[in-house]
Amino acid sequence: MSTTTLLSVPVVLPLIGAALSLVLSPRPAVQRVLGLAVLTAVLLDAVWLLLRVDAADRLVLHAGGHAPPLGITLVADRFSALALLVAVVVCLAVMLYAIGQGSAEKRIENVPSVFHPTYLVLLAGIALVLLTGDLFTLFVGFEVMLMASYVLTTLGPTVERVRAGMIYVSTSLTATILLLTTIGLVYALTGTVNLAQLADAVQQLPAGLREFLGLILLTVLGIKAAMVPLHWWLPDSYPAAPAPVTAVFAALLTKVAVYAIVRTQTLLFPRDEPWVLLLVLAAVTMLVGVLGALVQDDLNRVLSFTLVSHIGFMLFGLAMSSVAGLTGTILYFVHHITVQSALFLVAGLAERRRASTALSELGGLARSAPVVAVLFLVPALSIGGIPPLAGFIGKLGLLQAAVGGASAGVLVVAAVALVTSLLTLAAMGRVWLMAFWGESPREEPDGGSGTTTATRRASGLMTTAAALAVTAGVALAAAAGPLSAYAGRAADDLVDREGYRAAVLGEGAAP
Amino acid sequence: MSAGNLTLSLLVGVLFAGGSYLLLQRSLLRVVLGFALWGHAANLVLLVAGGPAGHAPVAGETTPEAAADPLPEAMAVTAVVITLAVTALLLALADRSVTLRGDDDVPDAVEDALAGGDDRGSMEETR
């Protein structure tokens, strides 16, 4: 077995686990252990990949030994290895939380629980998108991920979830079919879907066609990434899902699409100048998102709008078209995955206490649930960009890149980014005022002596899992030095298109 | 690059146009039909992308020159499976919606209409 075989583990192992888990659905305890075991194995594999890739730049696996363009190519470089590691950590925290909540084992109308199998399929899809080396497998990875997410969104269908599911599935399917059409057009124009071969083939096309392909790829992936003006579906669908599901969606699904945008744009459509269109889109995304967050009355909807807003920061780094900008994007990417999952998990904790996520019905949580308050405060300050938390490091990276580039357009967007940071802080402050300070509008349903020990223990695991997600964010800040250096090397790799091509095509099927 | 098939290309346009019209309807069943048309359109794009028709690409029976390009056809098969599965899921959602609410229309969001006003009382009324 060659070492690169381990590249396929994050995709293959969760799929095998999912199949086993489905068979084991009459035994929820075994399912839980299996899910945790698979995630732990993938986590170890992701750590190994990160260490290997940092030493060897890129790892390539041609599945079945078929050389490109015939076979499926898996490629890990520094960006994808880092993204995979953070994704698996978040998945693990969310799974612990889901087990704690007991939602994982809930049977609906005598149908055995499908949470665990579906969750593992979701991870396989995410890993496939992050590791793939060709456009069609990227599409398949997205589909695997989305199919799992459709099931998770509509688990236990209430009126609200059916409505959210309709919007979410329709929007995603629209993006899916358009992405498929785009792949058809790319194949018609170039005769390949392998990213390494496309990097060269796209450059041979006339400038107009090249620009067109770049724009439709940005559009279809922009729907999945919730880039304004293609964001409308997100705040309408995410909040309806169960808390752990919302957390993993918010943390990973849009970010995976951002990853795909960064990968395709840097590899296929390299730019020397800042990209004005994407700069404008990034600025609009930041502002529309954060202004939406300021007026919502539902905690989950506030968080969904900040999620949209901060997609703009990642696009901003890409739009600068410089190594420094991409470094900022990668730092922000990692920060945002951890912080969003932490915030949604804590929102779930608050919801469990008060059986509501409406800000006007929370209130006084800081006194009645100080642990929840602290767990909320840390990621909230981080997403607002307060030093020394991880959000500050990501924003600092982006702003330094913007000042270093010294182009007027970039500086304007940098100013917008600063304003957005302040407004995000205001939105988080508003949540703090309404939900954590003040008087509790009503008695807690399960407060006091009425709490059974079983519920309390489950909540303990949930709190631990949320604390794990928060700690992951703090750890990023603590490791800021090595992380920034690593992100810099990852950004160098993204720009080094020749290196990518040589790694995928040159060394070929060598074992 | 070979000249594309004009009839198929026009058909793609017609399918996308008809599908778009259906997607904009309120009823989820019509939306599903719209997606079915879109799915066919996307598969035809893949078919056109594969170039002119040829013999079945089976090793030993035809030369590579005379065979049709198998890659886009493999992609189309994958896409058909995916579209089928999502269509089934959407139909299940429509069915659930009829069970829960009596119709399969996609409803408006209450929160959007009330955003900006903190009047919780009126929200309860609307619900």
Coordinates of C-alpha atoms in Angstrom, one line a residue, chain A residues 29-262:
Chain A
A29 CA -25.4 2.8 21.0
V30 CA -23.4 0.9 18.5
Q31 CA -24.2 3.5 15.9
R32 CA -22.8 6.3 18.1
V33 CA -19.6 4.4 18.8
L34 CA -19.2 3.6 15.1
G35 CA -19.7 7.2 14.1
L36 CA -17.2 8.5 16.6
A37 CA -14.7 5.8 15.6
V38 CA -15.0 6.7 11.9
L39 CA -14.6 10.4 12.7
T40 CA -11.6 9.8 14.9
A41 CA -9.9 7.7 12.2
V42 CA -10.6 10.4 9.6
L43 CA -9.3 13.0 12.1
L44 CA -6.0 11.1 12.5
D45 CA -5.8 10.7 8.7
A46 CA -6.3 14.5 8.3
V47 CA -3.6 15.3 10.7
W48 CA -1.2 12.9 8.9
L49 CA -2.2 14.5 5.6
L50 CA -1.5 18.0 6.9
L51 CA 2.0 17.0 8.1
R52 CA 2.8 15.1 4.9
V53 CA 1.6 17.8 2.7
D54 CA 3.5 20.5 4.6
A55 CA 6.7 18.5 3.8
A56 CA 5.9 17.4 0.3
D57 CA 3.8 20.3 -1.1
R58 CA 1.2 18.1 -2.8
L59 CA 0.0 14.5 -2.6
V60 CA -1.7 13.0 -5.6
L61 CA -3.7 9.8 -5.9
H62 CA -4.9 8.4 -9.2
A63 CA -7.8 6.2 -8.2
G64 CA -7.4 2.7 -9.7
G65 CA -4.2 3.7 -11.3
H66 CA -5.9 5.4 -14.3
A67 CA -3.9 8.3 -15.5
P68 CA -5.8 11.6 -16.1
P69 CA -8.1 12.5 -17.8
L70 CA -9.6 9.0 -17.5
G71 CA -9.6 8.3 -13.7
I72 CA -10.6 10.1 -10.6
T73 CA -7.7 12.2 -9.3
L74 CA -7.4 13.1 -5.6
V75 CA -5.1 15.9 -4.8
A76 CA -4.2 17.3 -1.3
D77 CA -2.3 20.5 -1.0
R78 CA -1.8 22.7 2.0
F79 CA -5.1 24.5 1.6
S80 CA -7.2 21.4 1.2
A81 CA -5.4 19.5 4.0
L82 CA -6.0 22.4 6.4
A83 CA -9.6 22.8 5.4
L84 CA -10.1 19.1 5.8
L85 CA -8.6 19.0 9.3
V86 CA -10.7 21.9 10.5
A87 CA -13.8 20.4 8.9
V88 CA -13.3 17.0 10.7
V89 CA -12.7 18.7 14.0
V90 CA -16.0 20.6 13.7
C91 CA -17.8 17.5 12.5
L92 CA -16.6 15.7 15.6
A93 CA -17.6 18.5 18.0
V94 CA -21.1 18.6 16.4
M95 CA -21.5 14.9 16.5
L96 CA -20.8 14.9 20.3
Y97 CA -23.3 17.7 20.6
A98 CA -25.9 15.8 18.6
I99 CA -25.4 12.7 20.7
G100 CA -25.8 14.8 23.8
Q101 CA -29.0 16.3 22.5
G102 CA -30.4 12.9 21.8
S103 CA -31.7 14.1 18.6
A104 CA -29.5 11.6 16.9
E105 CA -31.5 8.7 18.2
K106 CA -35.0 10.1 18.0
R107 CA -37.2 7.8 16.0
I108 CA -39.8 9.4 13.8
E109 CA -42.9 7.4 13.0
N110 CA -41.1 4.1 13.6
V111 CA -38.5 4.9 10.9
P112 CA -35.1 4.0 12.3
S113 CA -32.8 6.9 12.9
V114 CA -30.9 8.0 9.8
F115 CA -29.0 10.7 11.5
H116 CA -25.7 8.8 11.8
P117 CA -25.5 7.3 8.3
T118 CA -26.5 10.6 6.7
Y119 CA -24.0 12.5 8.8
L120 CA -21.2 10.3 7.7
V121 CA -22.2 10.6 4.0
L122 CA -22.1 14.4 4.5
L123 CA -18.5 14.2 5.7
A124 CA -17.6 12.0 2.7
G125 CA -19.1 14.6 0.4
I126 CA -17.2 17.4 2.0
A127 CA -13.9 15.5 1.9
L128 CA -14.5 14.6 -1.7
V129 CA -14.9 18.3 -2.7
L130 CA -11.9 19.3 -0.7
L131 CA -9.6 16.6 -2.2
T132 CA -10.8 16.2 -5.7
G133 CA -8.6 17.0 -8.7
D134 CA -11.3 17.2 -11.4
L135 CA -14.4 19.3 -12.0
F136 CA -16.9 16.5 -12.4
T137 CA -15.8 14.8 -9.2
L138 CA -16.2 18.2 -7.6
F139 CA -19.8 18.2 -8.8
V140 CA -20.3 14.6 -7.5
G141 CA -18.8 15.6 -4.1
F142 CA -21.2 18.5 -3.9
E143 CA -24.1 16.3 -4.7
V144 CA -23.2 13.7 -2.1
M145 CA -22.9 16.5 0.5
L146 CA -26.1 18.1 -0.6
M147 CA -28.2 14.9 -0.7
A148 CA -27.1 14.3 2.9
S149 CA -27.9 17.8 3.8
Y150 CA -31.4 17.6 2.3
V151 CA -32.1 14.6 4.6
L152 CA -30.7 16.3 7.6
T153 CA -32.7 19.5 7.1
T154 CA -36.0 17.7 6.8
L155 CA -35.4 15.2 9.6
G156 CA -38.6 15.1 11.6
P157 CA -40.6 17.3 9.1
T158 CA -42.7 20.0 10.8
V159 CA -44.5 22.7 8.8
E160 CA -41.5 25.0 9.3
R161 CA -38.9 22.4 8.2
V162 CA -40.9 21.4 5.2
R163 CA -41.0 25.0 4.1
A164 CA -37.3 25.4 4.7
G165 CA -36.6 22.2 2.9
M166 CA -38.6 23.3 -0.2
I167 CA -36.6 26.5 -0.4
Y168 CA -33.2 24.8 0.3
V169 CA -33.7 21.8 -2.0
S170 CA -35.0 23.9 -4.9
T171 CA -32.2 26.4 -4.6
S172 CA -29.5 23.8 -4.3
L173 CA -31.0 21.8 -7.2
T174 CA -31.0 24.9 -9.4
A175 CA -27.3 25.5 -8.6
T176 CA -26.6 21.8 -9.2
I177 CA -28.2 21.7 -12.7
L178 CA -26.5 24.9 -13.7
L179 CA -23.1 23.6 -12.4
L180 CA -23.7 20.4 -14.5
T181 CA -24.5 22.6 -17.6
T182 CA -21.3 24.6 -16.9
I183 CA -19.3 21.4 -16.8
G184 CA -20.8 20.3 -20.1
L185 CA -19.8 23.7 -21.6
V186 CA -16.3 23.3 -20.2
Y187 CA -16.0 19.9 -21.7
A188 CA -17.3 21.0 -25.0
L189 CA -14.7 23.8 -25.2
T190 CA -11.7 22.0 -23.8
G191 CA -12.3 18.2 -24.0
T192 CA -11.3 17.6 -20.4
V193 CA -12.6 18.1 -16.8
N194 CA -9.3 17.4 -15.0
L195 CA -8.4 20.6 -13.2
A196 CA -4.7 20.2 -13.9
Q197 CA -5.3 19.8 -17.6
L198 CA -7.9 22.6 -17.6
A199 CA -5.4 25.0 -16.1
D200 CA -3.5 24.8 -19.4
A201 CA -6.5 24.2 -21.7
V202 CA -8.5 27.2 -20.5
Q203 CA -5.6 29.5 -21.2
Q204 CA -5.7 28.4 -24.9
L205 CA -9.3 29.7 -25.3
P206 CA -10.2 33.1 -26.6
A207 CA -10.3 35.8 -23.9
G208 CA -14.1 36.3 -24.1
L209 CA -14.9 32.6 -23.7
R210 CA -12.4 32.3 -20.8
E211 CA -14.0 35.2 -19.1
F212 CA -17.5 33.7 -19.7
L213 CA -16.5 30.4 -18.1
G214 CA -15.0 32.1 -15.1
L215 CA -18.1 34.1 -14.5
I216 CA -20.6 31.2 -14.8
L217 CA -18.5 29.1 -12.5
L218 CA -18.4 32.0 -10.0
T219 CA -22.2 32.4 -10.3
V220 CA -23.1 28.7 -9.8
L221 CA -20.7 28.2 -6.9
G222 CA -21.8 31.7 -5.6
I223 CA -25.3 30.3 -5.1
K224 CA -23.9 27.5 -2.9
A225 CA -21.6 29.9 -1.1
A226 CA -24.5 32.4 -0.4
M227 CA -22.7 35.3 -2.1
V228 CA -25.0 38.3 -2.3
P229 CA -27.2 38.7 -4.4
L230 CA -27.4 34.9 -4.4
H231 CA -27.8 34.5 -0.7
W232 CA -31.6 34.7 -0.2
W233 CA -32.1 31.0 0.5
L234 CA -29.7 30.7 3.4
P235 CA -31.4 32.8 6.3
D236 CA -34.7 31.2 5.2
S237 CA -33.6 27.6 5.4
Y238 CA -30.8 27.1 7.9
P239 CA -32.5 28.3 11.1
A240 CA -35.3 25.7 10.8
A241 CA -33.0 22.7 11.1
P242 CA -32.1 21.1 14.4
A243 CA -29.3 23.0 16.2
P244 CA -26.4 20.6 15.5
V245 CA -27.4 20.3 11.9
T246 CA -27.5 24.1 11.5
A247 CA -24.1 24.3 13.1
V248 CA -22.5 21.9 10.7
F249 CA -24.2 23.4 7.7
A250 CA -23.3 27.0 8.6
A251 CA -19.7 25.9 9.4
L252 CA -19.0 23.8 6.4
L253 CA -21.4 23.8 3.4
T254 CA -21.0 27.4 2.3
K255 CA -17.2 27.3 3.1
V256 CA -16.8 24.2 1.0
A257 CA -18.3 26.3 -1.9
V258 CA -15.9 29.1 -1.1
Y259 CA -13.1 26.6 -1.2
A260 CA -14.3 25.5 -4.7
I261 CA -14.5 29.1 -5.8
V262 CA -10.9 29.8 -4.6

